[in-house]
mmCIF file of C-alpha atoms in Angstrom:
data_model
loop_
_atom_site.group_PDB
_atom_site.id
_atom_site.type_symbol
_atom_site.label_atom_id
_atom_site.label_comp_id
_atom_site.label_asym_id
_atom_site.label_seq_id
_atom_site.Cartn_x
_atom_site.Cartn_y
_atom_site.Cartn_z
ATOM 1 C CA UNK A 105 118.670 1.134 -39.097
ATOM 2 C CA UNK A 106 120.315 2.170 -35.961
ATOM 3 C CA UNK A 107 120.004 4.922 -33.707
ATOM 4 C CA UNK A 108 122.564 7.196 -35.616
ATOM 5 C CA UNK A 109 120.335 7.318 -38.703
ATOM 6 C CA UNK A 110 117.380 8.431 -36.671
ATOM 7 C CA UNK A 111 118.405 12.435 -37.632
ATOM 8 C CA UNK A 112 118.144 11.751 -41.033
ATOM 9 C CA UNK A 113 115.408 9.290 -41.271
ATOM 10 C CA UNK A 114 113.215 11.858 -39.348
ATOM 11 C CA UNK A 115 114.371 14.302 -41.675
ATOM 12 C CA UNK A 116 113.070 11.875 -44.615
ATOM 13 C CA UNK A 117 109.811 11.631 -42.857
ATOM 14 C CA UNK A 118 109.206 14.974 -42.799
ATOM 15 C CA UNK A 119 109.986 16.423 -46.029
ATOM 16 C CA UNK A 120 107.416 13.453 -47.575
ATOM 17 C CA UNK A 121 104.598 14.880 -49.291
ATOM 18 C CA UNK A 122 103.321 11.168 -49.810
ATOM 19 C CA UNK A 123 99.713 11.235 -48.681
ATOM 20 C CA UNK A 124 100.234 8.722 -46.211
ATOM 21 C CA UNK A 125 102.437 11.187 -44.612
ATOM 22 C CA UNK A 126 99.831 13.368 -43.058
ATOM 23 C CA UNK A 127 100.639 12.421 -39.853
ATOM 24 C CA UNK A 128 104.413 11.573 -40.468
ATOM 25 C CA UNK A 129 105.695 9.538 -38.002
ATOM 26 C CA UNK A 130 107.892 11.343 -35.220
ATOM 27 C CA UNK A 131 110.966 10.040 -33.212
ATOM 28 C CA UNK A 132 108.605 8.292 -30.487
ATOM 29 C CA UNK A 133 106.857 6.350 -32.894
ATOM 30 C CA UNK A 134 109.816 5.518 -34.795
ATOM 31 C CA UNK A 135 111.236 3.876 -31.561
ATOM 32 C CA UNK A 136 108.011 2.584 -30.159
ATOM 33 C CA UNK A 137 107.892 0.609 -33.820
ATOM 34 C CA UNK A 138 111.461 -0.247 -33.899
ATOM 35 C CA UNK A 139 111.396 -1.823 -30.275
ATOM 36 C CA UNK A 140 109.188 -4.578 -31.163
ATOM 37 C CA UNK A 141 110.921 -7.560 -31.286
ATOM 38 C CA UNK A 142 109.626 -8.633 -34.750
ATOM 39 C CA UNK A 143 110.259 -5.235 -36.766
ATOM 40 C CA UNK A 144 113.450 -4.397 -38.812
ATOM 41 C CA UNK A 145 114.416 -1.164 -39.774
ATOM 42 C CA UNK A 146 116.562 -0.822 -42.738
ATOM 43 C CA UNK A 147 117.806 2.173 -44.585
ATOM 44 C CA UNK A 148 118.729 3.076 -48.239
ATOM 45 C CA UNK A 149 122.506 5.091 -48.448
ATOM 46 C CA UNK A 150 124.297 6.997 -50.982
ATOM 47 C CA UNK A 151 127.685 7.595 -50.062
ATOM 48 C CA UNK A 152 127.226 8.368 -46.167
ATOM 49 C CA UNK A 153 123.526 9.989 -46.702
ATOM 50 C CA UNK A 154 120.570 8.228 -45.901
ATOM 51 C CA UNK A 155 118.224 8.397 -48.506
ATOM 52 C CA UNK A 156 115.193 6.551 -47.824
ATOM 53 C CA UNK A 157 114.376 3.631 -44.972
ATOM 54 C CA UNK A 158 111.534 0.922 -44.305
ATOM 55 C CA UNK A 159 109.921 -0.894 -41.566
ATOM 56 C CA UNK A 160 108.926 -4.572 -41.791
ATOM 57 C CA UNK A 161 107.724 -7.040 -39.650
ATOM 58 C CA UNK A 162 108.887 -10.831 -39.845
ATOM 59 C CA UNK A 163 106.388 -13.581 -40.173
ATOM 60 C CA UNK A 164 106.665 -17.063 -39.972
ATOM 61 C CA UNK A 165 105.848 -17.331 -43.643
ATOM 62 C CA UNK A 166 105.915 -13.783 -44.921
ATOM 63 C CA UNK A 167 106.900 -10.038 -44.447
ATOM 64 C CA UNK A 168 104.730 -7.241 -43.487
ATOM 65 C CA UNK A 169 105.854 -3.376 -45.256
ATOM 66 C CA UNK A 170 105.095 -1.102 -41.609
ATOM 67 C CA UNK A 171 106.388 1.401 -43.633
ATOM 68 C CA UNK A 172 108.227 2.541 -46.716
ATOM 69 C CA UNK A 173 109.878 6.238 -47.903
ATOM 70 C CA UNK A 174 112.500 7.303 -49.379
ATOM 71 C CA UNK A 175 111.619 8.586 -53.267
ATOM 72 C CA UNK A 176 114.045 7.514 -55.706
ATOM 73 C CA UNK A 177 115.179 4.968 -53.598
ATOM 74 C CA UNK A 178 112.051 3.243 -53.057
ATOM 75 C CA UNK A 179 112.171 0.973 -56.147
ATOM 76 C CA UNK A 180 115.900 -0.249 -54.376
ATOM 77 C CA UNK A 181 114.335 -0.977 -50.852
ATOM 78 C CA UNK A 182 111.266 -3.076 -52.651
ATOM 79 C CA UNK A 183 113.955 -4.958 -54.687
ATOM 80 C CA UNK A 184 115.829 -5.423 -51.214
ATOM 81 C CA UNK A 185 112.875 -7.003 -49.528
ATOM 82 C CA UNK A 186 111.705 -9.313 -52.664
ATOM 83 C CA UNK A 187 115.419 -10.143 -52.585
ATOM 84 C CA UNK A 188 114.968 -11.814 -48.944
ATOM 85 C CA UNK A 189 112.003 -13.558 -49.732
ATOM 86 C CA UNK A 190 113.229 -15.285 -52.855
ATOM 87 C CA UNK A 191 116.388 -16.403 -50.631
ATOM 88 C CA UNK A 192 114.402 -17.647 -47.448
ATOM 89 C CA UNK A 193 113.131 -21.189 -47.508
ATOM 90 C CA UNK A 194 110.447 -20.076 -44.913
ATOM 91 C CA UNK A 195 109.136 -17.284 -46.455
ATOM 92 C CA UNK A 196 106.754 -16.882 -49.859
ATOM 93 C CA UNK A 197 105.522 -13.497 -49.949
ATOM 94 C CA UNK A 198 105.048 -9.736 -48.849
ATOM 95 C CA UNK A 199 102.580 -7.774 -48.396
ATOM 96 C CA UNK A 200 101.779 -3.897 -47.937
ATOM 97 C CA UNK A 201 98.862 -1.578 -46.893
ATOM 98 C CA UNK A 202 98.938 1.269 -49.182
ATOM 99 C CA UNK A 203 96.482 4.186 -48.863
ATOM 100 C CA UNK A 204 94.198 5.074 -51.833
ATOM 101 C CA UNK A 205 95.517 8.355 -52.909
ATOM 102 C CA UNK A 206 99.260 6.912 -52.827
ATOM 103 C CA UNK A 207 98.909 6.681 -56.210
ATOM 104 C CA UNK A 208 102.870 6.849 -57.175
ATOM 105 C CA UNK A 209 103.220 3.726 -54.779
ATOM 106 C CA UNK A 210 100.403 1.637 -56.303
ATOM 107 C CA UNK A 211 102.413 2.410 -59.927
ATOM 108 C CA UNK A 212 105.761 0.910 -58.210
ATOM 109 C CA UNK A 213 104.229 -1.946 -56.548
ATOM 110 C CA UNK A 214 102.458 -3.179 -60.111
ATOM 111 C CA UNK A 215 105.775 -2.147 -61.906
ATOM 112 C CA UNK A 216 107.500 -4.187 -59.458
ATOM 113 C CA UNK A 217 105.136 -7.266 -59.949
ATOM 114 C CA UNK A 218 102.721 -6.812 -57.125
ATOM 115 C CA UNK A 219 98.811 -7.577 -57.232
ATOM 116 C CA UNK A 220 96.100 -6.103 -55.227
ATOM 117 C CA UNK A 221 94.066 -8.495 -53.241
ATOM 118 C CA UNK A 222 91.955 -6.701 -51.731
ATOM 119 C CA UNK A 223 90.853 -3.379 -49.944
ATOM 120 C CA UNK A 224 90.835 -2.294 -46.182
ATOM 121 C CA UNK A 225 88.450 0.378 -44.934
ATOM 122 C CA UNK A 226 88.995 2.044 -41.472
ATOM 123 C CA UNK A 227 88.466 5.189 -39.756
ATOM 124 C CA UNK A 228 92.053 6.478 -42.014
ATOM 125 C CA UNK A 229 90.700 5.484 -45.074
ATOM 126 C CA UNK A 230 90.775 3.203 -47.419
ATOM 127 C CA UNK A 231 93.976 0.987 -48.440
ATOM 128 C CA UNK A 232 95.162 -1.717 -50.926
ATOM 129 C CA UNK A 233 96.376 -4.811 -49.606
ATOM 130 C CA UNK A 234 99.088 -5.756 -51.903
ATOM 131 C CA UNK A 235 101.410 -8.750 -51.861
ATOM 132 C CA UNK A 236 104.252 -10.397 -54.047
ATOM 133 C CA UNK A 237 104.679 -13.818 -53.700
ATOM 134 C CA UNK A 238 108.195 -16.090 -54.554
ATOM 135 C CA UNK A 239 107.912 -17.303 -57.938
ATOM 136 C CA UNK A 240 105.453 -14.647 -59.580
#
């Protein structure tokens, strides 16, 4: 993700109607996020429109989802970032906070082979940790 996508990831952002997108994320946070050292943005493109985008953080031993959008092409970014697990020699899994009424994104992560460990409560709700690990 660079800063030329920006327009269009905004645009992304907004038009979600995820529920974890009641606050959608603006252009400061985007940059506040993607100016840590550990976080890589990445974005999803058809032809020369971007079509969805994530946010992870790099581990020592794993990935961390920040954040995920994009509709269709969400089941393309996940297979992206299980794709750079299985190829690292460091790193054996991923895991992703995912808010309790995000139901269509608890279907892709099982469809996609992930397992709930266990849940979070805070003052935003409640979320399901979920991971993927190499060799599942």
């Amino acid at each position: 993700m660079i800063s030329r996508d920006l327009p269009e990831v905004l645009g992304i952002e907004a038009a979600a109607e995820e529920p974890q997108h009641r606050l959608p994320w603006d252009e400061a946070d985007l940059r506040r996020t993607m100016n840590v050292r550990y976080v890589i943005g990445m974005v999803a493109e058809v032809g020369a429109h971007v079509t969805g985008y994530m946010l992870y953080e790099l581990h020592e031993d794993h990935l961390t989802v920040v954040k995920l959008c994009g509709g269709e092409s969400l089941i393309a970014l996940i297979a992206k970032l299980k794709e750079k697990v299985t190829n690292s020699v460091k790193r054996t899994y991923l895991e992703f906070d995912v808010h309790e009424e995000d139901l269509c994104m608890q279907i892709i992560l099982r469809n996609s082979g992930w397992v709930c460990k266990y849940t979070l409560t805070n003052e935003d709700g409640c979320f399901y940790h979920f991971v993927w690990m190499k060799g599942w």
